XYZ file of C-alpha atoms in Angstrom:
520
model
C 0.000 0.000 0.000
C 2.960 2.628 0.410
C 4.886 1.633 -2.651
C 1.483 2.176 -4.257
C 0.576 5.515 -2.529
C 4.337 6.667 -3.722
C 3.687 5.693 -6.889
C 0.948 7.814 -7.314
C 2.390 10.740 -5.554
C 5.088 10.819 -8.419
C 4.023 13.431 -10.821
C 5.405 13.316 -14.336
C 7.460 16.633 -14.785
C 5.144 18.877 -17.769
C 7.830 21.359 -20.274
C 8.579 24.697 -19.286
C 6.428 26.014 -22.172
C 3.392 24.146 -21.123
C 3.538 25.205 -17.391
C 0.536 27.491 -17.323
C -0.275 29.829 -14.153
C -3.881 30.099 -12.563
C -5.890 32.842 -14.390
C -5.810 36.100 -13.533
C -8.271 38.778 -14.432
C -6.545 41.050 -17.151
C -3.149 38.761 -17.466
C -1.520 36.393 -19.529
C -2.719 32.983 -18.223
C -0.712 30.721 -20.843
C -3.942 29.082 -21.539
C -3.664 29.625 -25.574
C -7.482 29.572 -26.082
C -8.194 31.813 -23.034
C -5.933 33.939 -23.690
C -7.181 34.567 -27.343
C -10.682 34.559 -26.244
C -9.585 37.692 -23.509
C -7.698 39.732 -25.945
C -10.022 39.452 -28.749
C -13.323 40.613 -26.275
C -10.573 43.347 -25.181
C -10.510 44.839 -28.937
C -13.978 43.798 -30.021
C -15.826 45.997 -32.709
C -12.438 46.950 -34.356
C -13.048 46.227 -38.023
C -9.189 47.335 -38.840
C -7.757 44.204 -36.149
C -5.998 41.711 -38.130
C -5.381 38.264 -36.244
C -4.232 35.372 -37.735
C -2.370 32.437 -36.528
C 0.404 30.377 -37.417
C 2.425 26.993 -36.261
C 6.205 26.301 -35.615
C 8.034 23.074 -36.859
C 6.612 21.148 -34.008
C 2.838 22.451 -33.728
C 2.954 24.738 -32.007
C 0.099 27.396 -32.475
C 1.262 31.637 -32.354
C -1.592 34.297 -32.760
C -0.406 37.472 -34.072
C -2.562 40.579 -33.256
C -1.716 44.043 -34.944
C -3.927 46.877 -36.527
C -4.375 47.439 -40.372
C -2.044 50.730 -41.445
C -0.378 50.746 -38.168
C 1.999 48.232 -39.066
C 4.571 46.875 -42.193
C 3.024 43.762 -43.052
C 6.119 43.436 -45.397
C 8.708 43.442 -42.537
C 6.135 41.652 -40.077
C 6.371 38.952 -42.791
C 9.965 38.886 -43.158
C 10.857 39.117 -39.391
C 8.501 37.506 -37.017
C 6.324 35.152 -39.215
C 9.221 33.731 -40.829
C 11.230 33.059 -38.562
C 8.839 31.393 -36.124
C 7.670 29.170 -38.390
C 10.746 27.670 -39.553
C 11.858 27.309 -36.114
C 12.110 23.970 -34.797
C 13.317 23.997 -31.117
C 10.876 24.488 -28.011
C 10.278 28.467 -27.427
C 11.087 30.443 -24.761
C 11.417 33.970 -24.073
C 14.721 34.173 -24.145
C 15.396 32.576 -27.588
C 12.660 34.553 -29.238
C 13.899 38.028 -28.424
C 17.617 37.120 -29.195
C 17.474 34.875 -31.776
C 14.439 34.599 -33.793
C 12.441 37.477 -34.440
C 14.527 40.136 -36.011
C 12.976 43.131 -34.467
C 15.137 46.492 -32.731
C 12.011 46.557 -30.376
C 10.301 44.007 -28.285
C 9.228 42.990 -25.003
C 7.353 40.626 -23.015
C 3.827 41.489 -21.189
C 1.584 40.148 -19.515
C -1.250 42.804 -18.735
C -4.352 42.533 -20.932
C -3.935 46.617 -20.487
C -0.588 47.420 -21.716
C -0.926 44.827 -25.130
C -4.008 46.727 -26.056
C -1.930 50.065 -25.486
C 1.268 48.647 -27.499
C -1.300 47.757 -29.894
C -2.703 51.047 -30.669
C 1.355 52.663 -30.523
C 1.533 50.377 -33.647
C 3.102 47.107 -32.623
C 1.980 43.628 -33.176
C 1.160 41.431 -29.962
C 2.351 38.116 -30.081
C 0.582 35.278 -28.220
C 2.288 31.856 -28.183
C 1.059 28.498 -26.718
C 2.287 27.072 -23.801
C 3.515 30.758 -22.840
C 2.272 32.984 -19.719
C 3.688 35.667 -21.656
C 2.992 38.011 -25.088
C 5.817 39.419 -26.778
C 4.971 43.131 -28.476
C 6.942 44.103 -31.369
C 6.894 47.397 -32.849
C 7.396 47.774 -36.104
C 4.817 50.838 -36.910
C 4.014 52.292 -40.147
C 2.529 55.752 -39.934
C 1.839 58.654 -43.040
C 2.843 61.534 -42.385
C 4.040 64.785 -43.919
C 7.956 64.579 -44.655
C 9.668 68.240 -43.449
C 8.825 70.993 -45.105
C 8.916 74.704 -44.845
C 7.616 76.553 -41.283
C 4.106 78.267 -41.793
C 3.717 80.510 -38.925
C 7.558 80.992 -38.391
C 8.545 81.537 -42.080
C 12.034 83.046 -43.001
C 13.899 84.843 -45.786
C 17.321 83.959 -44.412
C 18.388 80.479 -42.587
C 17.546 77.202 -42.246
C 13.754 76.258 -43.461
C 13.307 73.092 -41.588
C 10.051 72.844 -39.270
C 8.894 70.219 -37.195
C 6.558 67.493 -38.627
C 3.623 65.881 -36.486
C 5.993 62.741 -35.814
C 7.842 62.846 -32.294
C 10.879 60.506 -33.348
C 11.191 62.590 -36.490
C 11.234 65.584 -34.717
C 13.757 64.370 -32.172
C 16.146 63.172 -34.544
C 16.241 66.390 -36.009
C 17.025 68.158 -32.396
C 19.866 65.066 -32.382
C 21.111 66.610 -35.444
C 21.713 69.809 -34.705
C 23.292 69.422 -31.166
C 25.446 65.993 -31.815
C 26.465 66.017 -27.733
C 25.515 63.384 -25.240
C 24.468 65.823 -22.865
C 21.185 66.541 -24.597
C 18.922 64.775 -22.144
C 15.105 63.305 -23.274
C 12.529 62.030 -20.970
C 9.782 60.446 -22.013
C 6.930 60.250 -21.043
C 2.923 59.545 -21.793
C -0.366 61.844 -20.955
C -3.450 60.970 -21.870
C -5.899 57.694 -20.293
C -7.274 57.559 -23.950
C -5.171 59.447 -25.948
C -1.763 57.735 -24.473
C 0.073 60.997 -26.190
C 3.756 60.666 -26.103
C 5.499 63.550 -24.286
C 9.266 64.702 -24.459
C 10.991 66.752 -22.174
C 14.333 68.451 -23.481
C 16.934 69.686 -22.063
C 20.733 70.103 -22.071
C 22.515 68.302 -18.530
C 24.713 71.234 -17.065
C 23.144 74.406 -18.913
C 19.241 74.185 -17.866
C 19.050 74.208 -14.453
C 17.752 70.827 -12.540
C 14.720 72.951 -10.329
C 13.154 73.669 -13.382
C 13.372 70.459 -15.442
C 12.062 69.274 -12.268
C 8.994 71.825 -12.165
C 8.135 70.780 -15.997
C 8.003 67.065 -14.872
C 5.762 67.437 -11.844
C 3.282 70.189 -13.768
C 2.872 67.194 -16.576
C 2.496 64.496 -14.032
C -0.554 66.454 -12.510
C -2.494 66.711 -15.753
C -5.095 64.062 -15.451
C -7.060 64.151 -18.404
C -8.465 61.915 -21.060
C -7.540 62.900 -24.389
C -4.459 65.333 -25.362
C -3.658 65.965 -29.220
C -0.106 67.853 -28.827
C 2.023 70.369 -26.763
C 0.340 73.656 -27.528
C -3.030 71.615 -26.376
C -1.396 71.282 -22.776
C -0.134 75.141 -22.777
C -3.288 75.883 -20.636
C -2.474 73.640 -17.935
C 1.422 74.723 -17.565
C 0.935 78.668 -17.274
C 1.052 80.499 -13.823
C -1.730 82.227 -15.242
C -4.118 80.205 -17.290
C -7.386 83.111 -17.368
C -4.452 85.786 -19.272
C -4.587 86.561 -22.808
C -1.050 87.666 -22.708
C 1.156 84.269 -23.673
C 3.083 82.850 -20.748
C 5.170 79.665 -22.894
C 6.685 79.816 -26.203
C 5.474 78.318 -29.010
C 7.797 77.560 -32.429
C 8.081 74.867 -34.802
C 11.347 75.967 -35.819
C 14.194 73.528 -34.967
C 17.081 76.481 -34.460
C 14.771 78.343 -32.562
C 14.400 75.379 -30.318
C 17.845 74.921 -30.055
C 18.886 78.320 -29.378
C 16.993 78.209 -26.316
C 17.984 74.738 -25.343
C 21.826 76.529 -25.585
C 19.952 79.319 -22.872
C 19.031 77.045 -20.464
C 15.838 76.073 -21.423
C 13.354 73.071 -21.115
C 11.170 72.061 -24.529
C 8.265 70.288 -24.172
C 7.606 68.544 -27.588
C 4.564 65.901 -28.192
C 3.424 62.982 -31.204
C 0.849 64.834 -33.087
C 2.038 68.375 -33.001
C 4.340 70.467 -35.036
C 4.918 72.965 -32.148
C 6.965 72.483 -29.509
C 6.321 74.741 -26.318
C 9.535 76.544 -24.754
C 10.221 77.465 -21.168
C 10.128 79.850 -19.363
C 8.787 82.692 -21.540
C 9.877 86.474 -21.788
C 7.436 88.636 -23.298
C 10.498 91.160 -25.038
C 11.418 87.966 -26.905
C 8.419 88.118 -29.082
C 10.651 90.766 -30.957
C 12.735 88.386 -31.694
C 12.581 86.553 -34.929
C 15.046 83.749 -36.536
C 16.317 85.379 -39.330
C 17.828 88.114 -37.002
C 20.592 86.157 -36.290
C 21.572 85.730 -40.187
C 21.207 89.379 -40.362
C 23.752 92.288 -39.562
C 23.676 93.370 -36.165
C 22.426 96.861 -37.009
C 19.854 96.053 -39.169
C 18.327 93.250 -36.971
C 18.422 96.319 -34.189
C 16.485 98.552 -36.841
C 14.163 95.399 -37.020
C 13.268 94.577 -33.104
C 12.523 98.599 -32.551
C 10.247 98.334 -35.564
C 8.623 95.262 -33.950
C 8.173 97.273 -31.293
C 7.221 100.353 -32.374
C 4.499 98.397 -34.532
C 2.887 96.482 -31.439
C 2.299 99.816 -29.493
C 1.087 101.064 -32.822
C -1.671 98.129 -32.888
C -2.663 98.384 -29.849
C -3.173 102.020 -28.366
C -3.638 103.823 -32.221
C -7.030 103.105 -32.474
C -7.930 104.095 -28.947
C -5.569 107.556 -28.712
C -7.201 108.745 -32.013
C -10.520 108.020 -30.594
C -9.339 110.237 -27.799
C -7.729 112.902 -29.471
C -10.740 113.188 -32.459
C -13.747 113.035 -29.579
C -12.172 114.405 -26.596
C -8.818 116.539 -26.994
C -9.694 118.364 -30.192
C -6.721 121.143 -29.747
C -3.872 118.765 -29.910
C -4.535 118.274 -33.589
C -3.249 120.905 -35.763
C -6.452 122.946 -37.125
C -5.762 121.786 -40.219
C -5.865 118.183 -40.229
C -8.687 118.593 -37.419
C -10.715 120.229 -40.566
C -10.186 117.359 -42.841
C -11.184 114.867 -40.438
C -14.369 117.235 -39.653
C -14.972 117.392 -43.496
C -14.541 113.167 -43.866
C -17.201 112.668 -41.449
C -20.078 115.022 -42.828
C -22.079 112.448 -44.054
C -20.995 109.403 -41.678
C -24.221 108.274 -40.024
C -22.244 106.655 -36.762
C -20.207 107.845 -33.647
C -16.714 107.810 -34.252
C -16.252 104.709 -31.171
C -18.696 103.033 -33.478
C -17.277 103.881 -36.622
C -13.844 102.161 -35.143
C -15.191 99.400 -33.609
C -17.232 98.368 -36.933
C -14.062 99.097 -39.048
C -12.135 96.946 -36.731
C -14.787 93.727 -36.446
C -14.330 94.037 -40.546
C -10.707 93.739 -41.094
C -10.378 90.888 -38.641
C -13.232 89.131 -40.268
C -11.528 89.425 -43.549
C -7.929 88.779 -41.741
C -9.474 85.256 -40.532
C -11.375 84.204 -43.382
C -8.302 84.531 -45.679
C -6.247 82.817 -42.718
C -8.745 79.458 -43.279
C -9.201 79.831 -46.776
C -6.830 78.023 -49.236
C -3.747 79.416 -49.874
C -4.111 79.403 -53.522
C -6.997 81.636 -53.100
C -6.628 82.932 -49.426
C -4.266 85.635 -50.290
C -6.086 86.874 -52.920
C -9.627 87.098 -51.560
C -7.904 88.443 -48.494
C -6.634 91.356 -50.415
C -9.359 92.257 -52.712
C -12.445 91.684 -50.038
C -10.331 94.682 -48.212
C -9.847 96.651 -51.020
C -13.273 96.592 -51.995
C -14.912 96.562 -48.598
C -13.041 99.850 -47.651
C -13.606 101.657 -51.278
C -17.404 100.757 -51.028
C -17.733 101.715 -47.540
C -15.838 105.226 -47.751
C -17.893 105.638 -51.308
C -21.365 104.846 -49.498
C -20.068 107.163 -46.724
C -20.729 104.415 -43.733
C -17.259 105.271 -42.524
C -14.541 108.311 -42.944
C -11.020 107.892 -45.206
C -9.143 108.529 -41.962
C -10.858 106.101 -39.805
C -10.051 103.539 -42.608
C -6.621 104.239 -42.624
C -6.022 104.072 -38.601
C -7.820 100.634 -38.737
C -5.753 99.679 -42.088
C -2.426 100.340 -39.838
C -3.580 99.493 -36.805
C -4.364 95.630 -38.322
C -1.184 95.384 -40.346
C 1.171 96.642 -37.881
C 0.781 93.600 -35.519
C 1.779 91.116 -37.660
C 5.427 92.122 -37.995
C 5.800 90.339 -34.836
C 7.036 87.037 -35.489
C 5.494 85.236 -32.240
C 2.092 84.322 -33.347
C 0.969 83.924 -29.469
C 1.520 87.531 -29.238
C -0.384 88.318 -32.437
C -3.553 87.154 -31.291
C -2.905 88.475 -27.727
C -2.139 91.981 -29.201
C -5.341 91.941 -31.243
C -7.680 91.345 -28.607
C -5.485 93.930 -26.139
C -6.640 96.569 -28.731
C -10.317 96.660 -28.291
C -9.680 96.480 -24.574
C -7.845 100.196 -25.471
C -10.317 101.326 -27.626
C -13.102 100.635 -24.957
C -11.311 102.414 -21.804
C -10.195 105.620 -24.048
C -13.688 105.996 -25.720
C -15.158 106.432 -22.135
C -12.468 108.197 -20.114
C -10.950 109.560 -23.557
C -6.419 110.369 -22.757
C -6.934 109.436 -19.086
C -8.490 106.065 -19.876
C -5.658 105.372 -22.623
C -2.954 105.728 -19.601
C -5.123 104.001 -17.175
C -5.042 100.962 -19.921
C -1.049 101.016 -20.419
C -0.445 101.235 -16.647
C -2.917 98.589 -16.490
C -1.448 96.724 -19.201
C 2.165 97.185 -17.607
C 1.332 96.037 -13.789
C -0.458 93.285 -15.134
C 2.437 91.823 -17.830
C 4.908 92.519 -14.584
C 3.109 90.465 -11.935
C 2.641 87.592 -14.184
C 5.153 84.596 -14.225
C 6.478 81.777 -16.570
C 7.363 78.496 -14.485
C 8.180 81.313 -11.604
C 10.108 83.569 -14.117
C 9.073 87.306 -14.203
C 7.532 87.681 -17.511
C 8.809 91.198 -18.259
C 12.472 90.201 -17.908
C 14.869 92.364 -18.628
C 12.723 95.075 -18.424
C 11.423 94.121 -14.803
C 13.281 93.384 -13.237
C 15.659 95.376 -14.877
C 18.650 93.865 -16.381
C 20.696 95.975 -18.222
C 23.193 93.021 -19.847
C 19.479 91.094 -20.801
C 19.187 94.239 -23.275
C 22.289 93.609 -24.890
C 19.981 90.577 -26.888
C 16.523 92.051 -26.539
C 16.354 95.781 -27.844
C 19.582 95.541 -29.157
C 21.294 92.402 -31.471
C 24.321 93.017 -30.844
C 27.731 91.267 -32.387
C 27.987 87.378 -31.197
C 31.310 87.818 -29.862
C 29.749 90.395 -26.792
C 27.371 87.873 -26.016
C 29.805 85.508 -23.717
C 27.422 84.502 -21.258
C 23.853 83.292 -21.088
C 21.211 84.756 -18.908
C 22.440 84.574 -15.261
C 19.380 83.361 -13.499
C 18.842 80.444 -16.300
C 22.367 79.191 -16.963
C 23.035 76.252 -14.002
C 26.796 76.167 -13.590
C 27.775 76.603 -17.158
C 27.198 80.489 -17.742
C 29.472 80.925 -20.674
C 28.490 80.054 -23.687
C 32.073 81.724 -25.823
C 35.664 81.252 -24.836
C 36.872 85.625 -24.419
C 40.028 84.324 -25.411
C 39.205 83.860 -29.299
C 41.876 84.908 -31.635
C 40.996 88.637 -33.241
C 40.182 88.984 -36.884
C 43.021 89.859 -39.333
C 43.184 93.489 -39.077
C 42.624 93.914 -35.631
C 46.031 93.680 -34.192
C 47.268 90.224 -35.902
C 49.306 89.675 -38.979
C 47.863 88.453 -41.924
C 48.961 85.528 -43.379
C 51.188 85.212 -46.223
């Protein structure tokens, strides 16, 4: 009776592959049919799911799992299908990541969860009998736009490159430009549906660790279901959230983005997006553009004043000729005062309501040409001003010198290359127009002092806003209101720089001409 009882005690030892773990809700059981059954119920009512399955030398069954246009059935083919089925020795984890399927990336899983995830990312899920595990392999296969010219960020002079709506693209060319090990990426996902890739970007030694640390924990508390790029997340990174004035930069240019990575500065780039967002943010910057730095130092100076000169044109002109035409009638000369007089004879409408109609109308016409086609945006742009204006003076709805402080008024904003500050700057106008058509020159003072405190209290990642202009910091000019040559530029801003602050070695050899011999 004990020899028999020992007898049956002996259990026959079962393969490694076949060993099969008790079932777990939303894992990998190695139960081949159960494990099918789960992941198909998972991605039910997908009509795009392609699942087939296959056998290896000795029978053994494989279920392959992947999404129609998300993957390269050519290379799936030629590097996992292959393979597995001309393979003839038991399979285990091991062998199949090293040896058989040719594939750069690949993992086991074993959460119902994360295969349906790696699924949608655009790899194939790989169920095999006998196994508690899947393997995913990636091997996606996406259409998108190759890299073409920038849009809102368009240049005369320098490079043309933009960013494309394909993270790993758009990474590489970052990689390109600054070929150093100490550019740093972290990434990272946001999103419960969306699963949006996120990059953070930074150079180790130049951007200081507090605020690489700050972008990290302000992404990790957005909690949301669906996010379709970086500028869609601006909202939830800014000090100020409720402010029309922009508090992150936005470009899609790759040297921009580098130029500030060289600062000190963190990027924030995401799948699905062109832009990437840049912080912190100083306001004076929007003055800035690209091609400044391919252009003579003088005339890039000439340039940012313009810029600047042009935004304060936008956005108190309209207002401050309301004042002075309704309220302060004896600081225009007599005689222009008696051609405006003589314009508005036969204009039916109060001069506040002449301007605010005349300004509606150009930004109706500025936006429709802005979604039209190109091919025909321009043009309709153009001539539904031209005509609007002429038929409007004509009927005598609104004066010639109204039109033409609208005209400028519209036009002069976008010199500025930031388009963030173009549409802040457009709505900061009627805002103007409003206060100084009620309090007439006292209101247009109250609105720049307004204006001013509120620009100076605001903050980007815990950065004053207004810098260098508040606080003031006279060698922050030296790059802002003034482009001066590269080689008086040795050091980066003070208070962004970690412990690298110079960015040129003073000791560079001088010019010929400049107190060295030429070379015979």
């Amino acid at each position: 009776m004990r020899r028999e009882r020992k007898k049956r005690a002996i259990v026959k030892p079962r393969p490694v592959g076949e060993i099969q773990k008790p079932p777990t809700d939303g894992e990998i059981s190695g139960h081949f049919e159960r494990d099918m059954q789960a992941l198909q119920e998972l991605l039910a009512n997908s009509t795009d799911l392609r699942t087939s399955i296959i056998r290896t030398q000795d029978g053994k069954r494989v279920a392959l799992f992947f999404y129609a246009g998300l993957v390269n059935q050519q290379i799936l083919n030629h590097n996992v299908i292959a393979p597995i089925q001309t393979h003839k020795a038991p399979l285990t984890v091991e062998d199949l990541l090293e040896r058989i399927i040719k594939a750069p990336n690949g993992g086991p899983e074993s959460s119902l969860e994360s295969l349906g995830t790696s699924l949608a990312k655009g790899a194939v899920v790989i169920l095999f009998e006998g196994l508690d595990q899947a393997l995913t392999v990636t091997m996606p296969q996406f259409f998108d736009r190759g890299i073409e010219r920038s849009q809102s960020e368009d240049v005369l002079i320098g490079p043309h490159q933009s960013f494309s709506e394909d993270l790993n693209k758009n990474l590489a060319l970052v990689r390109r430009y600054l070929k150093s090990p100490r550019l740093k990426i972290k990434n990272m996902e946001i999103g419960r549906i969306s699963k949006t890739e996120l990059a953070i970007v930074y150079i180790e030694g130049i951007a200081q660790e507090k605020l690489v640390r700050e972008v990290e924990e302000r992404l990790n508390r957005i909690d949301i279901d669906f996010i379709i790029g970086a500028s869609y997340i601006s909202e939830f990174l800014e000090d100020q959230p409720l402010s029309i004035m922009p508090q992150l930069k936005l470009t899609e240019r790759p040297d921009r983005l580098i130029a500030a990575l060289c600062e000190g500065r963190v990027a924030i780039m995401a799948g699905g997006d062109p832009t990437c967002l840049i912080v912190p943010f100083f306001m004076p910057e929007a003055m800035q553009a690209a091609e400044d730095y391919y252009e003579k130092p003088l005339i890039a100076t000439f340039l940012r004043w313009l810029r600047l000169f042009s935004a304060a044109l936008s956005v108190f002109l309209p207002g401050t000729w309301i004042t002075l035409v309704s309220f302060h009638h004896g600081i225009i000369p007599p005689t222009l005062f008696t051609s405006i007089v003589a314009g508005r004879e036969d204009v039916p409408f109060p001069t506040i309501i002449e301007a605010f109609l005349l300004l509606i109308a150009f930004d109706i016409v500025i936006e429709a040409s802005t979604r039209l086609p190109s091919a025909v945006g321009q043009a309709i742009g153009i001539v539904g001003a031209i005509i609007l204006g002429q038929s409007a003076v004509q009927a005598s709805l609104i004066s010639p010198t109204m039109t033409i402080v609208v005209a400028l008024a519209g036009l002069a904003v976008y010199t500025l290359p930031s388009p963030s500050s173009v549409s802040a700057i457009r709505v900061l106008k009627y805002l103007v127009l409003a206060i100084s058509s009620v309090l007439g020159l006292f209101g247009t003072v109250w609105a720049l002092i307004f204006i001013t405190i509120n620009a100076a209290s605001m903050r980007s990642f815990g950065y004053p806003v207004l810098f260098p202009v508040a606080p003031l910091n006279v060698r922050g000019w030296m790059d802002i209101f003034l482009k001066l040559p590269n080689t008086w530029l040795p050091q980066r801003p003070h208070f962004l720089a970690a412990e690298n602050e110079r960015r040129l070695n003073q000791g560079v050899t001088p010019y010929p001409g400049k107190g060295e011999p030429r070379d015979a």
